[in-house]
Structures are given as C-alpha cells and as structure tokens.
mmCIF file of C-alpha atoms in Angstrom:
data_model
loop_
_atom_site.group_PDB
_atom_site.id
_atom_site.type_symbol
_atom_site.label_atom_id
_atom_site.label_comp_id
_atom_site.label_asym_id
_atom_site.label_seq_id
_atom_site.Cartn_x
_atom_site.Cartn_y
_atom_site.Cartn_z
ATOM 1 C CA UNK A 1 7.109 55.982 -10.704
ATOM 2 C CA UNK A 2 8.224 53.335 -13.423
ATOM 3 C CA UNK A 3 7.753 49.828 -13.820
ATOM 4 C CA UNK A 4 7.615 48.127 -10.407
ATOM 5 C CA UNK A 5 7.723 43.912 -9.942
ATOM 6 C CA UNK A 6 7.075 41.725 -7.624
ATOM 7 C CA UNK A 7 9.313 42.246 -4.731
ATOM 8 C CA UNK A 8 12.380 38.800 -4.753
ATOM 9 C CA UNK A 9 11.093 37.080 -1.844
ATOM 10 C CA UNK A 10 7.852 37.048 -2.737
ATOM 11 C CA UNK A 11 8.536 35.674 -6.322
ATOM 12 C CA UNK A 12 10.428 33.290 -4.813
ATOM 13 C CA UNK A 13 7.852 31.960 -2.344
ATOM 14 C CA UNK A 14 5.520 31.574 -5.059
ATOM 15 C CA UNK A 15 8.121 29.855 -7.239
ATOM 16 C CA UNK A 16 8.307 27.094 -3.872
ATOM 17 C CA UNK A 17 4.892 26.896 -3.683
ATOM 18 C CA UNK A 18 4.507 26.153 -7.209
ATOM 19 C CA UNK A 19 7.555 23.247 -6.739
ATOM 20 C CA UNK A 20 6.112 21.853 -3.768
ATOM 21 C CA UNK A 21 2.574 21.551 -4.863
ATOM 22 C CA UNK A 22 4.245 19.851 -8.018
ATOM 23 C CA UNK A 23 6.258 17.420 -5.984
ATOM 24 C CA UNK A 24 3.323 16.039 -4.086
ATOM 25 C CA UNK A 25 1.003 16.024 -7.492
ATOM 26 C CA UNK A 26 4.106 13.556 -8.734
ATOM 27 C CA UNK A 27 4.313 11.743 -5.558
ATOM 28 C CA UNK A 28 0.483 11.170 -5.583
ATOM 29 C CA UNK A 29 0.375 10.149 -9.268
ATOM 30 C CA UNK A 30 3.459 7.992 -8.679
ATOM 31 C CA UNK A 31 1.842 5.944 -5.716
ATOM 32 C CA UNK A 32 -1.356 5.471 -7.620
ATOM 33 C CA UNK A 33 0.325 4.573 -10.857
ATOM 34 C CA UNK A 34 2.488 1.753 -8.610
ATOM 35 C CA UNK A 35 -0.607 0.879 -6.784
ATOM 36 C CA UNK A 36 -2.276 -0.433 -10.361
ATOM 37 C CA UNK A 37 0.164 -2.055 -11.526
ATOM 38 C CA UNK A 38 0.505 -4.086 -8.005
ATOM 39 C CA UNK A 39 -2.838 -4.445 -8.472
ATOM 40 C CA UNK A 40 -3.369 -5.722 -12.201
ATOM 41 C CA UNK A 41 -0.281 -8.266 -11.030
ATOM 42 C CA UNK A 42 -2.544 -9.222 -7.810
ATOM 43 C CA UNK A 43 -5.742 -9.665 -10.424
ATOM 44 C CA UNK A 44 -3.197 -11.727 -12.737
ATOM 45 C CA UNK A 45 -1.954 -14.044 -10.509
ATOM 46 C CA UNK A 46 -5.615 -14.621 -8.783
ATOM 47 C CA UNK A 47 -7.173 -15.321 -12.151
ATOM 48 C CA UNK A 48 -4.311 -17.914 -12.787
ATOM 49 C CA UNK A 49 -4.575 -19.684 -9.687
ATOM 50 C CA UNK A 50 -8.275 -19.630 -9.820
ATOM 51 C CA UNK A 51 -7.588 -21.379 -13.381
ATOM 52 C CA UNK A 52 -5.561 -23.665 -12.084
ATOM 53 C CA UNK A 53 -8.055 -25.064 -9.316
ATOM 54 C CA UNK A 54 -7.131 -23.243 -6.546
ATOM 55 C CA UNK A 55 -9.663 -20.856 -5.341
ATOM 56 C CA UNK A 56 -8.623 -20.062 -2.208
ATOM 57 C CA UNK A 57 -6.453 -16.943 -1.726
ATOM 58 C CA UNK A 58 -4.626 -15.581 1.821
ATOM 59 C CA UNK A 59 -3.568 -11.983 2.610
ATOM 60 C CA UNK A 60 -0.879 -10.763 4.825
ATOM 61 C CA UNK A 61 0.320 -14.093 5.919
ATOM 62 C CA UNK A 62 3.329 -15.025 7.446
ATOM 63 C CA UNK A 63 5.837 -17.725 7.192
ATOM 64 C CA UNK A 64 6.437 -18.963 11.070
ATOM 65 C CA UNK A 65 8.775 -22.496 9.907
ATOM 66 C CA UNK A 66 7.866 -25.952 10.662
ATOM 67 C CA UNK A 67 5.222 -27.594 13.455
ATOM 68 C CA UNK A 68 4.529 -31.604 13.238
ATOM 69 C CA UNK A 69 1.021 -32.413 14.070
ATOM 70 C CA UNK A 70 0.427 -36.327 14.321
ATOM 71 C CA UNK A 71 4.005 -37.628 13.251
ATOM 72 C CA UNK A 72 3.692 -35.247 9.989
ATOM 73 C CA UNK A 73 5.751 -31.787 9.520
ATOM 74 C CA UNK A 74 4.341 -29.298 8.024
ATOM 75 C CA UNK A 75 5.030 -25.784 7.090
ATOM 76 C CA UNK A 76 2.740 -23.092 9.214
ATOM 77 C CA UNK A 77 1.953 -19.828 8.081
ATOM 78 C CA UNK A 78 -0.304 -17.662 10.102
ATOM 79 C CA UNK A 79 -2.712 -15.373 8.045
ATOM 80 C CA UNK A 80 -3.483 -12.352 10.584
ATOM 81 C CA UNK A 81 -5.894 -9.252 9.490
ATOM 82 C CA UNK A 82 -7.210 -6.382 11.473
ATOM 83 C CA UNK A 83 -10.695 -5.170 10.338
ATOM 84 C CA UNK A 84 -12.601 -2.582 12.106
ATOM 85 C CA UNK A 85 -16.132 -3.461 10.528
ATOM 86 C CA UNK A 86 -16.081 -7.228 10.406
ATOM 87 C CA UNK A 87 -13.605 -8.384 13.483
ATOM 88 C CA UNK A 88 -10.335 -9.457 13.380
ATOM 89 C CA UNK A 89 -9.095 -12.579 11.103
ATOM 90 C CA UNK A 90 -6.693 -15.000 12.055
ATOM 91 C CA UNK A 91 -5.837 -18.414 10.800
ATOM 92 C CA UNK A 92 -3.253 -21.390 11.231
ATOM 93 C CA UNK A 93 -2.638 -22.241 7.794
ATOM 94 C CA UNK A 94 -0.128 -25.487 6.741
ATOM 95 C CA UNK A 95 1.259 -27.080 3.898
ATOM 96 C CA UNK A 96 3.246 -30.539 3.925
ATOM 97 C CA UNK A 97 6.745 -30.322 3.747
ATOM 98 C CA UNK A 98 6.938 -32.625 1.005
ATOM 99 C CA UNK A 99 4.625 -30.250 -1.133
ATOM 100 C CA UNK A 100 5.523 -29.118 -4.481
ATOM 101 C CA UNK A 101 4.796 -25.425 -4.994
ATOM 102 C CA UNK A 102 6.012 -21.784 -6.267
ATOM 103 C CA UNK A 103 7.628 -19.425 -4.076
ATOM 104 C CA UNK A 104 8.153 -16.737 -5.575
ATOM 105 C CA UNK A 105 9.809 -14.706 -2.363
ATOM 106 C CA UNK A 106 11.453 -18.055 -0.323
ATOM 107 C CA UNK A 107 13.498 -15.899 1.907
ATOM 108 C CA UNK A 108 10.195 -13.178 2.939
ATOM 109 C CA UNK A 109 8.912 -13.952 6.837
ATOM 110 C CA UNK A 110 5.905 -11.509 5.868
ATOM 111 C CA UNK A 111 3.037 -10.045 4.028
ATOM 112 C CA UNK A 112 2.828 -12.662 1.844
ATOM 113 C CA UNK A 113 -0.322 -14.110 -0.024
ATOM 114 C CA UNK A 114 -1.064 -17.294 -0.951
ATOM 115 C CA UNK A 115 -2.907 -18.593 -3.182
ATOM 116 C CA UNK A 116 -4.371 -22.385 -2.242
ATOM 117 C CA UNK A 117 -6.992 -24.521 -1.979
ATOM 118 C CA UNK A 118 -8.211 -25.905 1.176
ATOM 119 C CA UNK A 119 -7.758 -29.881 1.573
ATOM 120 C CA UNK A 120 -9.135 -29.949 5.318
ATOM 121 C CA UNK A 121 -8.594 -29.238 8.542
ATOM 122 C CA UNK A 122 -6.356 -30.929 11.614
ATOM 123 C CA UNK A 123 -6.357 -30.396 15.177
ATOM 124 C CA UNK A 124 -3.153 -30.729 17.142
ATOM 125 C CA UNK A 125 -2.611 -31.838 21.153
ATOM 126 C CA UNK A 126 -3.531 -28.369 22.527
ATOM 127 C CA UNK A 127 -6.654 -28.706 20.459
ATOM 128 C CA UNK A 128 -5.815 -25.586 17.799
ATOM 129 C CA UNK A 129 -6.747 -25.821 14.733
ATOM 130 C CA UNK A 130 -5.270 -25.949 11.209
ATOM 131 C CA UNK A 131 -6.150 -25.466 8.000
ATOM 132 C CA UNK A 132 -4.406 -27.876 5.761
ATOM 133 C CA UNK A 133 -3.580 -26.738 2.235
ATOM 134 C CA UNK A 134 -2.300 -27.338 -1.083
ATOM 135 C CA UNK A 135 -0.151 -24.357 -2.763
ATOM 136 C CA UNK A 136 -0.372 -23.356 -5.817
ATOM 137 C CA UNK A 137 2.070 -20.131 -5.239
ATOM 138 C CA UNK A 138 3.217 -18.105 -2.866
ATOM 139 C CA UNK A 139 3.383 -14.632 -3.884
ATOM 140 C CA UNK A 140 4.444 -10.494 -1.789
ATOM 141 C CA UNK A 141 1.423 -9.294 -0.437
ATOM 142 C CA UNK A 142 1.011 -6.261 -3.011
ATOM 143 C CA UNK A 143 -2.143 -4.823 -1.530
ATOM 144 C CA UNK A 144 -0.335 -4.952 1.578
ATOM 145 C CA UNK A 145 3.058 -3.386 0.614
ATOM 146 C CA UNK A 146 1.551 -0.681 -2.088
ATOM 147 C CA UNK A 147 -1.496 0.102 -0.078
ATOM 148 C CA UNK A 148 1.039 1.090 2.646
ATOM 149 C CA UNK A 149 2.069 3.444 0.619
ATOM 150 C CA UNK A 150 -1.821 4.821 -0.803
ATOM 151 C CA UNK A 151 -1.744 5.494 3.279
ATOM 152 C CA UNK A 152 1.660 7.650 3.135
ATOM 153 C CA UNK A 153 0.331 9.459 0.394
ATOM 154 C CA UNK A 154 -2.893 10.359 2.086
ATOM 155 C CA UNK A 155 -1.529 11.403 4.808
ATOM 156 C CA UNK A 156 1.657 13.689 3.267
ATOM 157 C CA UNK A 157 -1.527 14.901 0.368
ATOM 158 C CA UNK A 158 -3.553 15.939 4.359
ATOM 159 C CA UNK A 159 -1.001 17.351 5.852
ATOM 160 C CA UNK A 160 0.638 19.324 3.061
ATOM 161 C CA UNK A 161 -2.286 20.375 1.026
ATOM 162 C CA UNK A 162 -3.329 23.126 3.823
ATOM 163 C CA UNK A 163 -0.449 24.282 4.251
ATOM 164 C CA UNK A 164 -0.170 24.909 0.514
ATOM 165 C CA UNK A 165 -4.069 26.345 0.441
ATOM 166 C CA UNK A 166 -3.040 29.073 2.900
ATOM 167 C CA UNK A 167 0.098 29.420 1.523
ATOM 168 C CA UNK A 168 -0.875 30.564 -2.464
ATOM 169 C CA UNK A 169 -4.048 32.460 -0.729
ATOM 170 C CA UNK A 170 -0.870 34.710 1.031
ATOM 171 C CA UNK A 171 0.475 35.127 -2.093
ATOM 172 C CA UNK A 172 -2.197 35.234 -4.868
ATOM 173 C CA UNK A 173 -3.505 37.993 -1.818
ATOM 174 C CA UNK A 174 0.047 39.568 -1.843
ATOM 175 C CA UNK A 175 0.117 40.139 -5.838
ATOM 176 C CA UNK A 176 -3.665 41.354 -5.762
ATOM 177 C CA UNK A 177 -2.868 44.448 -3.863
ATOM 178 C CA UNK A 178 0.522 44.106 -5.331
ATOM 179 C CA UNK A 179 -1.087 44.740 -8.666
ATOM 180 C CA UNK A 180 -3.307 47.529 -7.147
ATOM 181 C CA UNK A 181 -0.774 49.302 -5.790
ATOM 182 C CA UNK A 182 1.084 49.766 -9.263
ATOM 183 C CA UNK A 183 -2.227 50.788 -10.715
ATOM 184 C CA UNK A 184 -2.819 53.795 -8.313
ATOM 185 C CA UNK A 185 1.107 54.785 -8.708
ATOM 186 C CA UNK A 186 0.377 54.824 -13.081
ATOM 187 C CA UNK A 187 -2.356 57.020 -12.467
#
C-alpha cells in the first residue's frame, strides 16, 4: 500500500501537546527560579538587619498613616497573617515620626516587611495596644508577592497537567495502533 504517516491532525495535536507541556515546564521553572532569588534577597536583607541589631522581622504588614498616642505621632503599620495551624496573627506596630530609617518602597500601602527591633509597648485611650519600634528598613514582602505566584503555578501545573496526561495517552494510543496498522498493510 506504500508508505503511510501519521494522519495532519493528529501530528499536529501532538506537536500542541508537546508546546503546551513545554510552556508550563518554563512557567514552572520561571516561578521557582524568581522565587530564589526573592528569597536569597529576603535571607540577605535579614542577615543584615540581624547584623545591625535588629532582630526583629514583620511579614505582610501594612502602612495605615499616622495615630498620636499620648501627645506623640507615630507611624502605624498593622502586621496581619492568616495561619491555619497556629491561629491568626495580628499586631499594631509604630514607629516615631521623627525616626530615621530606610524605605525602600515609600509609596507601597502593602505586603511589606520590616525589619526592627522592639523598644516596648504603649497602650492608647481605648486600651489597644502597640508595639513600639525602631526601623532599621522597610523592605516588599517577597515571600508574600513571589509565593503568590509558587500558588499560581501550582494550581495552572494541577489543572493542566491532567489534561496533558490524558491528552499524550490519546495520542501515544493513536500512533500505537497507528504503527500497527502500517505493519499488517507491509505484510
């Protein structure tokens, strides 16, 4: 009967299953690539604040602008986690206005971090609390903002990655009897 191929459209769905599964492979290596290097920077500037003196570091705050507590102003940030396992964390954190410190995102309302060291606490006329603290810098949240994305990827990898499985079983299944069927026409 001659020399039969693979019929177009199947060739063609194989070459898009081969693209797609190589765009997501990319994606996924591109997120984790980005999510060590916003790591390493997060290690960095930890280890220099810690150098520095100031032990104390605060995820996924937020700048809310000024309060005055006793005649003082301050600037409040409010550091707000949700944690299945352990509870949620929330804290009133302040720094003087006067305070000399790096910002390295001034114009940011959230995810930041902060890294500080505590210098006490101070209750205001409703009786809330604050922790009072001296800045070292104030940096983007980059667990925060890259880990958003590990999430995307997970989820895109989830969703996609069955839908690829089934697809190249259809095909590799295809070109299996594909393949048979040109070796009972030779013979």
């Amino acid at each position: 009967m001659g020399n039969k191929s693979l019929s177009e459209p199947w060739r063609i769905f194989g070459y898009i299953i081969l693209v797609v599964l190589a765009i997501l492979i990319v994606f996924d290596a591109t997120v984790w690539i980005v999510y060590k290097i916003q790591w390493n920077k997060y290690v960095a500037n930890s280890r220099e604040a810690r150098e520095a003196g100031y032990p104390n570091g605060y995820n996924i705050c937020s700048r809310q602008g000024s309060i005055v507590i006793d005649g003082k102003e301050y600037i409040l940030f409010e550091a707000h986690r949700k944690a299945i396992l352990d509870g949620d964390y929330y804290e009133n954190l302040i720094v003087s206005v006067d305070d000399e410190y790096e910002d390295k995102y001034p114009d940011r309302k959230g995810n930041l971090e902060i890294f500080a060291k505590k210098l006490g606490y101070v209750d205001d006329s409703n009786q809330e609390r604050y922790t009072i603290l001296d800045i070292y810098q104030i940096d983007l949240c980059r667990q925060r903002v890259s880990g958003d994305w590990c999430w995307r990827a997970l989820l895109v990898t989830i969703i996609a990655a069955p839908i690829l499985l089934v697809s190249g079983l259809v095909w590799l299944i295809y070109f299996i009897i594909f393949k048979r069927r040109i070796k009972t026409w030779q013979t």
